[in-house]
């Protein structure tokens, strides 16, 4: 019997290669891509060649209301039996801004919204719909290490603060600068690892959560908000680095991602997968207190978007259904 994998960030870059690989390697997958605006229909049509089954749901991940609508539609389709059992969620979409001042319609800073809260809201709204064995994969980044070895000086390291500060604009000094925007990015990727650790404590047995790092992948759209010099370098000069061990090609990064999604790369729940193997993430990324605080804050920030009838709040594994909706 087939199964469903829900995937964000499949429209281009690393995710586009991964989506094609997932379909090629696992022909029984129903791949449900979450994409912005009207792009989902075209994306699904392009991916649905060779008899592959692909459908789409529209969502702008910078809007929690939009994520809620998408997750509700997915829940409804699963409930109606329009989709085979849900065995995967791939939160691959990501964004990097050149400031820390971009605010989404919900009042949260946009990097934090797309890279952290959107994934959390999907996990929260779908967690009682997963059919074990299932896997949640969140794409993170080795910029979360914050040292030269992992970011070659291109992205400042994370600067952890209270989640209430991180979730809002101007969380970092000189918030109008690219340095602040990139600090928001690396910090959001550290947050993603914290939540993966917390998911392993909170989700029912049989629903794994892993973090994936592609390494530096030049030539994707990630630097699209950067200035013309950085964009030119990312598109035309830095791709030469894929000839060295310091960078990963888009094709290799997509293949690595697909291998983690499909379980070809062995990675126990809670793992950080660095390209093709489970590895240790930064020392800073193992911090149960921050993990719990971030979980609590993410639950609070997203609670207004979860339907009351869903009864989704609380620790599913313990069976409690703590209602935190306001
Ligand atoms: N490139 C690197 O060096 C690198 C290194 C480590 C980790 N990563 C991570 O890898 C993932 C993929 O990045 P990439 O390098 O492949 O960049 P990319 O080419 O810019 O792809 C980003 C993907 O995220 C989607 N996305 C962004 N904001 C969205 C929103 N508001 N609503 C819906 N979808 C949205 C994009 O959709 P649209 O087509 O609609 O924009 C696109 O599919 C990201 O999580 C990134 O942080 C990248």
mmCIF file of C-alpha atoms and ligand atoms in Angstrom:
data_model
loop_
_atom_site.group_PDB
_atom_site.id
_atom_site.type_symbol
_atom_site.label_atom_id
_atom_site.label_comp_id
_atom_site.label_asym_id
_atom_site.label_seq_id
_atom_site.Cartn_x
_atom_site.Cartn_y
_atom_site.Cartn_z
ATOM 1 C CA UNK A 1 0.000 0.000 0.000
ATOM 2 C CA UNK A 2 1.242 3.498 -0.755
ATOM 3 C CA UNK A 3 1.942 6.197 1.755
ATOM 4 C CA UNK A 4 1.961 9.977 1.896
ATOM 5 C CA UNK A 5 4.923 12.262 2.416
ATOM 6 C CA UNK A 6 4.165 15.963 2.924
ATOM 7 C CA UNK A 7 7.015 18.188 1.797
ATOM 8 C CA UNK A 8 7.723 21.921 1.900
ATOM 9 C CA UNK A 9 10.461 23.623 -0.095
ATOM 10 C CA UNK A 10 10.204 21.226 -3.054
ATOM 11 C CA UNK A 11 9.849 23.921 -5.700
ATOM 12 C CA UNK A 12 13.533 24.610 -6.286
ATOM 13 C CA UNK A 13 17.040 24.237 -4.921
ATOM 14 C CA UNK A 14 17.913 21.216 -2.814
ATOM 15 C CA UNK A 15 14.268 20.275 -2.268
ATOM 16 C CA UNK A 16 13.461 20.032 -5.964
ATOM 17 C CA UNK A 17 16.219 17.457 -6.510
ATOM 18 C CA UNK A 18 15.143 15.609 -3.353
ATOM 19 C CA UNK A 19 11.497 15.462 -4.475
ATOM 20 C CA UNK A 20 12.497 13.929 -7.808
ATOM 21 C CA UNK A 21 14.742 11.416 -6.042
ATOM 22 C CA UNK A 22 12.063 10.450 -3.498
ATOM 23 C CA UNK A 23 9.633 9.699 -6.316
ATOM 24 C CA UNK A 24 12.227 7.784 -8.322
ATOM 25 C CA UNK A 25 13.407 5.680 -5.377
ATOM 26 C CA UNK A 26 9.989 5.074 -3.828
ATOM 27 C CA UNK A 27 7.367 4.788 -6.578
ATOM 28 C CA UNK A 28 4.573 3.999 -4.086
ATOM 29 C CA UNK A 29 4.873 7.428 -2.447
ATOM 30 C CA UNK A 30 2.117 9.984 -2.747
ATOM 31 C CA UNK A 31 4.156 13.174 -2.535
ATOM 32 C CA UNK A 32 2.097 16.104 -1.334
ATOM 33 C CA UNK A 33 4.026 19.314 -1.965
ATOM 34 C CA UNK A 34 3.252 22.483 -0.049
ATOM 35 C CA UNK A 35 4.066 25.474 -2.237
ATOM 36 C CA UNK A 36 3.323 29.171 -2.449
ATOM 37 C CA UNK A 37 0.481 30.697 -4.415
ATOM 38 C CA UNK A 38 -0.287 29.048 -7.729
ATOM 39 C CA UNK A 39 3.166 27.430 -8.064
ATOM 40 C CA UNK A 40 2.004 24.139 -6.514
ATOM 41 C CA UNK A 41 -0.114 23.080 -9.491
ATOM 42 C CA UNK A 42 2.748 23.467 -11.928
ATOM 43 C CA UNK A 43 5.221 21.841 -9.542
ATOM 44 C CA UNK A 44 2.950 18.843 -9.010
ATOM 45 C CA UNK A 45 2.432 18.484 -12.763
ATOM 46 C CA UNK A 46 6.176 18.619 -13.420
ATOM 47 C CA UNK A 47 6.927 16.029 -10.729
ATOM 48 C CA UNK A 48 4.079 13.696 -11.683
ATOM 49 C CA UNK A 49 5.832 12.175 -14.678
ATOM 50 C CA UNK A 50 6.511 8.453 -15.142
ATOM 51 C CA UNK A 51 3.318 7.550 -13.282
ATOM 52 C CA UNK A 52 4.346 9.223 -10.019
ATOM 53 C CA UNK A 53 1.569 10.426 -7.712
ATOM 54 C CA UNK A 54 1.957 14.036 -6.673
ATOM 55 C CA UNK A 55 -0.563 16.527 -5.365
ATOM 56 C CA UNK A 56 -0.227 19.960 -3.805
ATOM 57 C CA UNK A 57 -1.565 22.288 -1.176
ATOM 58 C CA UNK A 58 -0.986 26.032 -1.328
ATOM 59 C CA UNK A 59 0.659 27.797 1.605
ATOM 60 C CA UNK A 60 2.838 30.782 2.255
ATOM 61 C CA UNK A 61 4.926 29.551 5.164
ATOM 62 C CA UNK A 62 5.512 33.123 6.258
ATOM 63 C CA UNK A 63 1.874 33.201 7.378
ATOM 64 C CA UNK A 64 0.734 30.890 10.173
ATOM 65 C CA UNK A 65 -2.864 31.339 9.064
ATOM 66 C CA UNK A 66 -1.855 30.012 5.666
ATOM 67 C CA UNK A 67 0.014 27.073 7.261
ATOM 68 C CA UNK A 68 -3.057 26.321 9.337
ATOM 69 C CA UNK A 69 -5.261 26.222 6.214
ATOM 70 C CA UNK A 70 -2.814 23.891 4.471
ATOM 71 C CA UNK A 71 -2.523 21.564 7.466
ATOM 72 C CA UNK A 72 -6.311 21.509 7.857
ATOM 73 C CA UNK A 73 -6.713 20.560 4.207
ATOM 74 C CA UNK A 74 -4.157 17.753 4.597
ATOM 75 C CA UNK A 75 -5.930 16.470 7.728
ATOM 76 C CA UNK A 76 -9.259 16.514 5.879
ATOM 77 C CA UNK A 77 -7.853 14.681 2.883
ATOM 78 C CA UNK A 78 -6.319 12.009 5.122
ATOM 79 C CA UNK A 79 -9.574 11.662 7.023
ATOM 80 C CA UNK A 80 -11.609 11.267 3.836
ATOM 81 C CA UNK A 81 -9.216 8.571 2.635
ATOM 82 C CA UNK A 82 -8.140 10.699 -0.329
ATOM 83 C CA UNK A 83 -4.526 10.177 0.717
ATOM 84 C CA UNK A 84 -2.767 6.974 1.774
ATOM 85 C CA UNK A 85 -1.387 6.842 5.372
ATOM 86 C CA UNK A 86 0.866 9.710 6.379
ATOM 87 C CA UNK A 87 4.407 8.478 6.963
ATOM 88 C CA UNK A 88 6.490 11.582 6.481
ATOM 89 C CA UNK A 89 6.755 15.325 6.865
ATOM 90 C CA UNK A 90 9.727 17.049 5.266
ATOM 91 C CA UNK A 91 10.148 20.637 6.464
ATOM 92 C CA UNK A 92 12.748 21.667 3.921
ATOM 93 C CA UNK A 93 11.623 25.212 3.080
ATOM 94 C CA UNK A 94 13.909 27.893 4.413
ATOM 95 C CA UNK A 95 14.591 31.560 3.973
ATOM 96 C CA UNK A 96 17.365 34.026 4.734
ATOM 97 C CA UNK A 97 16.872 37.803 4.843
ATOM 98 C CA UNK A 98 19.348 40.650 4.762
ATOM 99 C CA UNK A 99 17.876 42.199 7.892
ATOM 100 C CA UNK A 100 16.151 41.126 11.078
ATOM 101 C CA UNK A 101 13.240 43.493 10.556
ATOM 102 C CA UNK A 102 10.987 41.533 8.218
ATOM 103 C CA UNK A 103 7.654 40.898 9.891
ATOM 104 C CA UNK A 104 4.946 38.527 8.686
ATOM 105 C CA UNK A 105 1.180 39.018 8.958
ATOM 106 C CA UNK A 106 1.060 37.249 12.347
ATOM 107 C CA UNK A 107 3.466 39.764 13.904
ATOM 108 C CA UNK A 108 6.419 37.347 14.049
ATOM 109 C CA UNK A 109 9.814 37.865 12.404
ATOM 110 C CA UNK A 110 9.758 36.132 9.025
ATOM 111 C CA UNK A 111 12.942 34.012 9.271
ATOM 112 C CA UNK A 112 11.720 32.558 12.542
ATOM 113 C CA UNK A 113 8.238 32.056 11.097
ATOM 114 C CA UNK A 114 9.305 30.132 7.982
ATOM 115 C CA UNK A 115 12.269 28.235 9.459
ATOM 116 C CA UNK A 116 10.803 27.376 12.872
ATOM 117 C CA UNK A 117 7.133 28.147 13.517
ATOM 118 C CA UNK A 118 5.722 26.915 10.204
ATOM 119 C CA UNK A 119 7.356 23.511 10.714
ATOM 120 C CA UNK A 120 6.138 23.413 14.285
ATOM 121 C CA UNK A 121 2.560 24.204 13.298
ATOM 122 C CA UNK A 122 2.600 21.441 10.667
ATOM 123 C CA UNK A 123 3.998 18.955 13.180
ATOM 124 C CA UNK A 124 1.481 20.069 15.772
ATOM 125 C CA UNK A 125 -1.502 19.825 13.445
ATOM 126 C CA UNK A 126 -0.453 16.551 11.812
ATOM 127 C CA UNK A 127 1.000 14.685 14.776
ATOM 128 C CA UNK A 128 -2.147 12.695 15.498
ATOM 129 C CA UNK A 129 -2.447 11.836 11.803
ATOM 130 C CA UNK A 130 0.917 10.123 11.346
ATOM 131 C CA UNK A 131 0.825 6.372 10.866
ATOM 132 C CA UNK A 132 3.864 4.713 12.472
ATOM 133 C CA UNK A 133 6.495 4.105 11.315
ATOM 134 C CA UNK A 134 6.744 7.728 10.256
ATOM 135 C CA UNK A 135 9.521 10.272 9.993
ATOM 136 C CA UNK A 136 9.633 14.031 10.442
ATOM 137 C CA UNK A 137 12.648 15.645 8.824
ATOM 138 C CA UNK A 138 13.579 19.284 9.335
ATOM 139 C CA UNK A 139 16.298 20.820 7.194
ATOM 140 C CA UNK A 140 18.772 22.695 9.332
ATOM 141 C CA UNK A 141 22.206 24.071 8.486
ATOM 142 C CA UNK A 142 25.778 23.764 9.670
ATOM 143 C CA UNK A 143 25.722 27.532 10.167
ATOM 144 C CA UNK A 144 24.242 26.601 13.560
ATOM 145 C CA UNK A 145 27.809 25.684 14.660
ATOM 146 C CA UNK A 146 28.868 29.315 14.373
ATOM 147 C CA UNK A 147 32.539 28.572 13.704
ATOM 148 C CA UNK A 148 34.699 29.237 10.667
ATOM 149 C CA UNK A 149 35.040 25.553 9.836
ATOM 150 C CA UNK A 150 31.295 25.294 9.229
ATOM 151 C CA UNK A 151 30.422 28.671 7.715
ATOM 152 C CA UNK A 152 33.702 29.945 6.235
ATOM 153 C CA UNK A 153 32.953 33.352 7.691
ATOM 154 C CA UNK A 154 29.895 33.850 5.448
ATOM 155 C CA UNK A 155 27.183 33.631 8.114
ATOM 156 C CA UNK A 156 27.534 34.778 11.722
ATOM 157 C CA UNK A 157 26.943 32.133 14.348
ATOM 158 C CA UNK A 158 23.716 31.837 16.288
ATOM 159 C CA UNK A 159 23.017 34.261 19.121
ATOM 160 C CA UNK A 160 20.508 32.510 21.357
ATOM 161 C CA UNK A 161 17.991 34.573 23.297
ATOM 162 C CA UNK A 162 14.616 33.986 24.851
ATOM 163 C CA UNK A 163 12.213 32.591 22.210
ATOM 164 C CA UNK A 164 9.937 35.587 22.840
ATOM 165 C CA UNK A 165 12.752 37.853 21.632
ATOM 166 C CA UNK A 166 13.830 35.590 18.752
ATOM 167 C CA UNK A 167 10.289 35.347 17.418
ATOM 168 C CA UNK A 168 10.082 39.088 16.868
ATOM 169 C CA UNK A 169 11.876 41.651 14.748
ATOM 170 C CA UNK A 170 15.018 43.450 15.929
ATOM 171 C CA UNK A 171 16.179 40.489 18.015
ATOM 172 C CA UNK A 172 19.812 41.187 17.095
ATOM 173 C CA UNK A 173 22.059 44.282 17.162
ATOM 174 C CA UNK A 174 21.902 46.598 14.123
ATOM 175 C CA UNK A 175 18.800 44.774 12.905
ATOM 176 C CA UNK A 176 18.782 46.570 9.544
ATOM 177 C CA UNK A 177 22.021 44.859 8.460
ATOM 178 C CA UNK A 178 22.692 41.668 6.519
ATOM 179 C CA UNK A 179 24.710 40.419 9.506
ATOM 180 C CA UNK A 180 21.588 40.590 11.677
ATOM 181 C CA UNK A 181 19.503 38.821 9.016
ATOM 182 C CA UNK A 182 22.072 36.050 8.744
ATOM 183 C CA UNK A 183 22.313 35.778 12.531
ATOM 184 C CA UNK A 184 18.532 35.313 12.533
ATOM 185 C CA UNK A 185 19.062 32.536 9.978
ATOM 186 C CA UNK A 186 21.760 30.589 11.875
ATOM 187 C CA UNK A 187 19.827 31.055 15.129
ATOM 188 C CA UNK A 188 16.654 29.719 13.497
ATOM 189 C CA UNK A 189 18.583 26.639 12.374
ATOM 190 C CA UNK A 190 19.806 26.070 15.937
ATOM 191 C CA UNK A 191 16.181 26.400 17.031
ATOM 192 C CA UNK A 192 15.176 23.762 14.476
ATOM 193 C CA UNK A 193 17.601 21.281 16.064
ATOM 194 C CA UNK A 194 16.301 22.089 19.535
ATOM 195 C CA UNK A 195 12.764 21.322 18.394
ATOM 196 C CA UNK A 196 13.835 18.049 16.762
ATOM 197 C CA UNK A 197 15.300 17.001 20.124
ATOM 198 C CA UNK A 198 12.088 17.969 21.882
ATOM 199 C CA UNK A 199 9.943 16.160 19.287
ATOM 200 C CA UNK A 200 11.745 12.920 20.145
ATOM 201 C CA UNK A 201 10.566 13.357 23.725
ATOM 202 C CA UNK A 202 7.032 14.412 22.873
ATOM 203 C CA UNK A 203 5.957 12.386 19.864
ATOM 204 C CA UNK A 204 4.568 8.875 20.108
ATOM 205 C CA UNK A 205 6.926 5.937 19.590
ATOM 206 C CA UNK A 206 7.311 5.135 15.909
ATOM 207 C CA UNK A 207 7.273 8.783 14.808
ATOM 208 C CA UNK A 208 10.922 9.718 14.369
ATOM 209 C CA UNK A 209 12.292 13.231 14.083
ATOM 210 C CA UNK A 210 15.618 14.003 12.446
ATOM 211 C CA UNK A 211 17.508 17.140 11.441
ATOM 212 C CA UNK A 212 19.271 17.260 8.088
ATOM 213 C CA UNK A 213 22.238 19.388 7.085
ATOM 214 C CA UNK A 214 23.265 19.616 3.441
ATOM 215 C CA UNK A 215 26.495 21.528 3.997
ATOM 216 C CA UNK A 216 27.016 24.716 1.981
ATOM 217 C CA UNK A 217 25.160 24.446 -1.344
ATOM 218 C CA UNK A 218 25.950 27.367 -3.650
ATOM 219 C CA UNK A 219 23.678 28.228 -6.546
ATOM 220 C CA UNK A 220 20.307 27.716 -4.858
ATOM 221 C CA UNK A 221 17.796 30.513 -4.317
ATOM 222 C CA UNK A 222 18.685 30.936 -0.645
ATOM 223 C CA UNK A 223 20.658 34.140 -1.241
ATOM 224 C CA UNK A 224 17.963 35.660 -3.422
ATOM 225 C CA UNK A 225 17.301 38.464 -0.920
ATOM 226 C CA UNK A 226 21.001 39.366 -0.752
ATOM 227 C CA UNK A 227 22.612 42.302 -2.538
ATOM 228 C CA UNK A 228 23.719 42.025 -6.191
ATOM 229 C CA UNK A 229 27.361 41.206 -5.344
ATOM 230 C CA UNK A 230 26.420 38.317 -3.024
ATOM 231 C CA UNK A 231 23.828 37.051 -5.505
ATOM 232 C CA UNK A 232 26.374 37.106 -8.323
ATOM 233 C CA UNK A 233 28.927 35.269 -6.166
ATOM 234 C CA UNK A 234 26.367 32.676 -5.020
ATOM 235 C CA UNK A 235 25.264 32.012 -8.591
ATOM 236 C CA UNK A 236 28.505 32.198 -10.568
ATOM 237 C CA UNK A 237 31.595 32.002 -8.355
ATOM 238 C CA UNK A 238 30.791 29.957 -5.255
ATOM 239 C CA UNK A 239 29.477 26.960 -7.288
ATOM 240 C CA UNK A 240 33.143 26.304 -8.134
ATOM 241 C CA UNK A 241 33.503 25.345 -4.471
ATOM 242 C CA UNK A 242 31.507 22.186 -5.130
ATOM 243 C CA UNK A 243 34.728 20.918 -6.685
ATOM 244 C CA UNK A 244 36.233 21.080 -3.176
ATOM 245 C CA UNK A 245 35.171 19.350 0.070
ATOM 246 C CA UNK A 246 33.913 22.723 1.403
ATOM 247 C CA UNK A 247 30.649 22.676 -0.531
ATOM 248 C CA UNK A 248 27.976 20.249 -1.696
ATOM 249 C CA UNK A 249 26.412 20.322 -5.162
ATOM 250 C CA UNK A 250 22.657 20.826 -5.379
ATOM 251 C CA UNK A 251 22.257 17.351 -6.854
ATOM 252 C CA UNK A 252 24.260 15.687 -4.095
ATOM 253 C CA UNK A 253 22.432 17.675 -1.391
ATOM 254 C CA UNK A 254 19.058 16.631 -2.833
ATOM 255 C CA UNK A 255 20.088 12.997 -3.019
ATOM 256 C CA UNK A 256 21.338 13.053 0.575
ATOM 257 C CA UNK A 257 18.040 14.584 1.664
ATOM 258 C CA UNK A 258 15.989 11.946 -0.166
ATOM 259 C CA UNK A 259 18.078 9.189 1.427
ATOM 260 C CA UNK A 260 17.300 10.486 4.904
ATOM 261 C CA UNK A 261 13.594 10.882 4.113
ATOM 262 C CA UNK A 262 13.351 7.321 2.810
ATOM 263 C CA UNK A 263 15.465 5.820 5.604
ATOM 264 C CA UNK A 264 18.235 4.683 3.242
ATOM 265 C CA UNK A 265 20.582 6.698 5.443
ATOM 266 C CA UNK A 266 20.339 5.137 8.861
ATOM 267 C CA UNK A 267 19.491 7.786 11.425
ATOM 268 C CA UNK A 268 17.836 7.073 14.758
ATOM 269 C CA UNK A 269 15.234 9.497 16.032
ATOM 270 C CA UNK A 270 16.816 12.706 17.316
ATOM 271 C CA UNK A 271 19.744 12.423 14.896
ATOM 272 C CA UNK A 272 21.491 15.223 13.113
ATOM 273 C CA UNK A 273 22.342 13.924 9.671
ATOM 274 C CA UNK A 274 25.301 15.677 8.108
ATOM 275 C CA UNK A 275 24.860 14.922 4.412
ATOM 276 C CA UNK A 276 25.111 11.115 4.284
ATOM 277 C CA UNK A 277 25.583 10.102 7.898
ATOM 278 C CA UNK A 278 24.350 10.724 11.413
ATOM 279 C CA UNK A 279 26.782 12.967 13.268
ATOM 280 C CA UNK A 280 26.959 15.225 16.287
ATOM 281 C CA UNK A 281 25.576 18.702 15.909
ATOM 282 C CA UNK A 282 27.184 21.563 17.837
ATOM 283 C CA UNK A 283 27.750 21.285 21.573
ATOM 284 C CA UNK A 284 25.361 24.230 22.022
ATOM 285 C CA UNK A 285 22.584 22.338 20.237
ATOM 286 C CA UNK A 286 22.181 19.843 23.104
ATOM 287 C CA UNK A 287 20.403 21.872 25.755
ATOM 288 C CA UNK A 288 17.284 20.311 27.295
ATOM 289 C CA UNK A 289 16.294 23.524 29.070
ATOM 290 C CA UNK A 290 16.353 25.630 25.902
ATOM 291 C CA UNK A 291 14.616 22.795 24.052
ATOM 292 C CA UNK A 292 11.761 22.730 26.540
ATOM 293 C CA UNK A 293 11.485 26.530 26.620
ATOM 294 C CA UNK A 294 11.384 26.695 22.843
ATOM 295 C CA UNK A 295 8.757 23.961 22.660
ATOM 296 C CA UNK A 296 6.591 25.802 25.192
ATOM 297 C CA UNK A 297 6.991 29.078 23.284
ATOM 298 C CA UNK A 298 6.315 27.475 19.890
ATOM 299 C CA UNK A 299 3.177 25.872 21.320
ATOM 300 C CA UNK A 300 2.085 29.260 22.654
ATOM 301 C CA UNK A 301 2.862 31.144 19.422
ATOM 302 C CA UNK A 302 0.971 28.626 17.289
ATOM 303 C CA UNK A 303 -1.915 27.844 19.629
ATOM 304 C CA UNK A 304 -4.202 30.493 18.147
ATOM 305 C CA UNK A 305 -3.926 28.744 14.764
ATOM 306 C CA UNK A 306 -4.850 25.244 15.881
ATOM 307 C CA UNK A 307 -8.504 24.300 15.648
ATOM 308 C CA UNK A 308 -10.134 23.743 19.050
ATOM 309 C CA UNK A 309 -11.846 20.612 17.822
ATOM 310 C CA UNK A 310 -8.509 19.029 16.949
ATOM 311 C CA UNK A 311 -7.518 18.568 20.609
ATOM 312 C CA UNK A 312 -3.917 18.681 19.478
ATOM 313 C CA UNK A 313 -2.203 20.429 22.343
ATOM 314 C CA UNK A 314 -0.098 18.683 24.944
ATOM 315 C CA UNK A 315 2.119 15.655 25.055
ATOM 316 C CA UNK A 316 0.624 13.052 22.750
ATOM 317 C CA UNK A 317 2.809 10.267 24.100
ATOM 318 C CA UNK A 318 1.539 10.737 27.637
ATOM 319 C CA UNK A 319 -1.999 10.736 26.317
ATOM 320 C CA UNK A 320 -2.746 14.083 27.934
ATOM 321 C CA UNK A 321 -4.543 16.546 25.744
ATOM 322 C CA UNK A 322 -3.764 19.780 27.503
ATOM 323 C CA UNK A 323 -5.873 22.470 25.841
ATOM 324 C CA UNK A 324 -3.765 25.597 25.444
ATOM 325 C CA UNK A 325 -5.903 27.386 22.907
ATOM 326 C CA UNK A 326 -6.823 30.937 23.861
HETATM 327 N N1 LIG B 1 21.963 26.491 0.150
HETATM 328 C C1 LIG B 1 22.691 26.228 1.241
HETATM 329 O O1 LIG B 1 23.911 26.472 1.299
HETATM 330 C C2 LIG B 1 22.039 25.567 2.427
HETATM 331 C C3 LIG B 1 22.865 25.061 3.437
HETATM 332 C C4 LIG B 1 22.262 24.455 4.546
HETATM 333 C C5 LIG B 1 20.897 24.381 4.647
HETATM 334 N N2 LIG B 1 20.124 24.900 3.657
HETATM 335 C C6 LIG B 1 18.674 24.798 3.819
HETATM 336 O O2 LIG B 1 18.166 24.010 2.775
HETATM 337 C C7 LIG B 1 16.780 24.322 2.580
HETATM 338 C C8 LIG B 1 16.529 24.571 1.096
HETATM 339 O O3 LIG B 1 17.259 25.735 0.726
HETATM 340 P P1 LIG B 1 17.876 25.972 -0.727
HETATM 341 O O4 LIG B 1 19.308 26.306 -0.525
HETATM 342 O O5 LIG B 1 17.483 24.883 -1.647
HETATM 343 O O6 LIG B 1 17.170 27.362 -1.102
HETATM 344 P P2 LIG B 1 16.058 27.745 -2.196
HETATM 345 O O7 LIG B 1 16.503 27.343 -3.549
HETATM 346 O O8 LIG B 1 15.793 29.191 -1.948
HETATM 347 O O9 LIG B 1 14.776 26.896 -1.768
HETATM 348 C C9 LIG B 1 13.996 27.288 -0.665
HETATM 349 C C10 LIG B 1 12.661 26.598 -0.716
HETATM 350 O O10 LIG B 1 11.876 27.075 0.387
HETATM 351 C C11 LIG B 1 10.640 27.576 -0.128
HETATM 352 N N3 LIG B 1 10.148 28.699 0.666
HETATM 353 C C12 LIG B 1 10.851 29.727 1.176
HETATM 354 N N4 LIG B 1 10.014 30.593 1.779
HETATM 355 C C13 LIG B 1 8.756 30.116 1.625
HETATM 356 C C14 LIG B 1 7.457 30.569 2.007
HETATM 357 N N5 LIG B 1 7.283 31.716 2.669
HETATM 358 N N6 LIG B 1 6.387 29.810 1.674
HETATM 359 C C15 LIG B 1 6.537 28.654 0.988
HETATM 360 N N7 LIG B 1 7.737 28.169 0.599
HETATM 361 C C16 LIG B 1 8.829 28.902 0.906
HETATM 362 C C17 LIG B 1 10.979 28.043 -1.529
HETATM 363 O O11 LIG B 1 9.785 28.188 -2.276
HETATM 364 P P3 LIG B 1 9.644 29.319 -3.439
HETATM 365 O O12 LIG B 1 10.103 28.649 -4.705
HETATM 366 O O13 LIG B 1 8.185 29.662 -3.446
HETATM 367 O O14 LIG B 1 10.498 30.470 -3.056
HETATM 368 C C18 LIG B 1 11.880 26.915 -1.984
HETATM 369 O O15 LIG B 1 11.134 25.789 -2.367
HETATM 370 C C19 LIG B 1 16.506 25.546 3.455
HETATM 371 O O16 LIG B 1 15.901 25.129 4.660
HETATM 372 C C20 LIG B 1 17.893 26.092 3.726
HETATM 373 O O17 LIG B 1 17.936 26.848 4.910
HETATM 374 C C21 LIG B 1 20.658 25.481 2.539
#
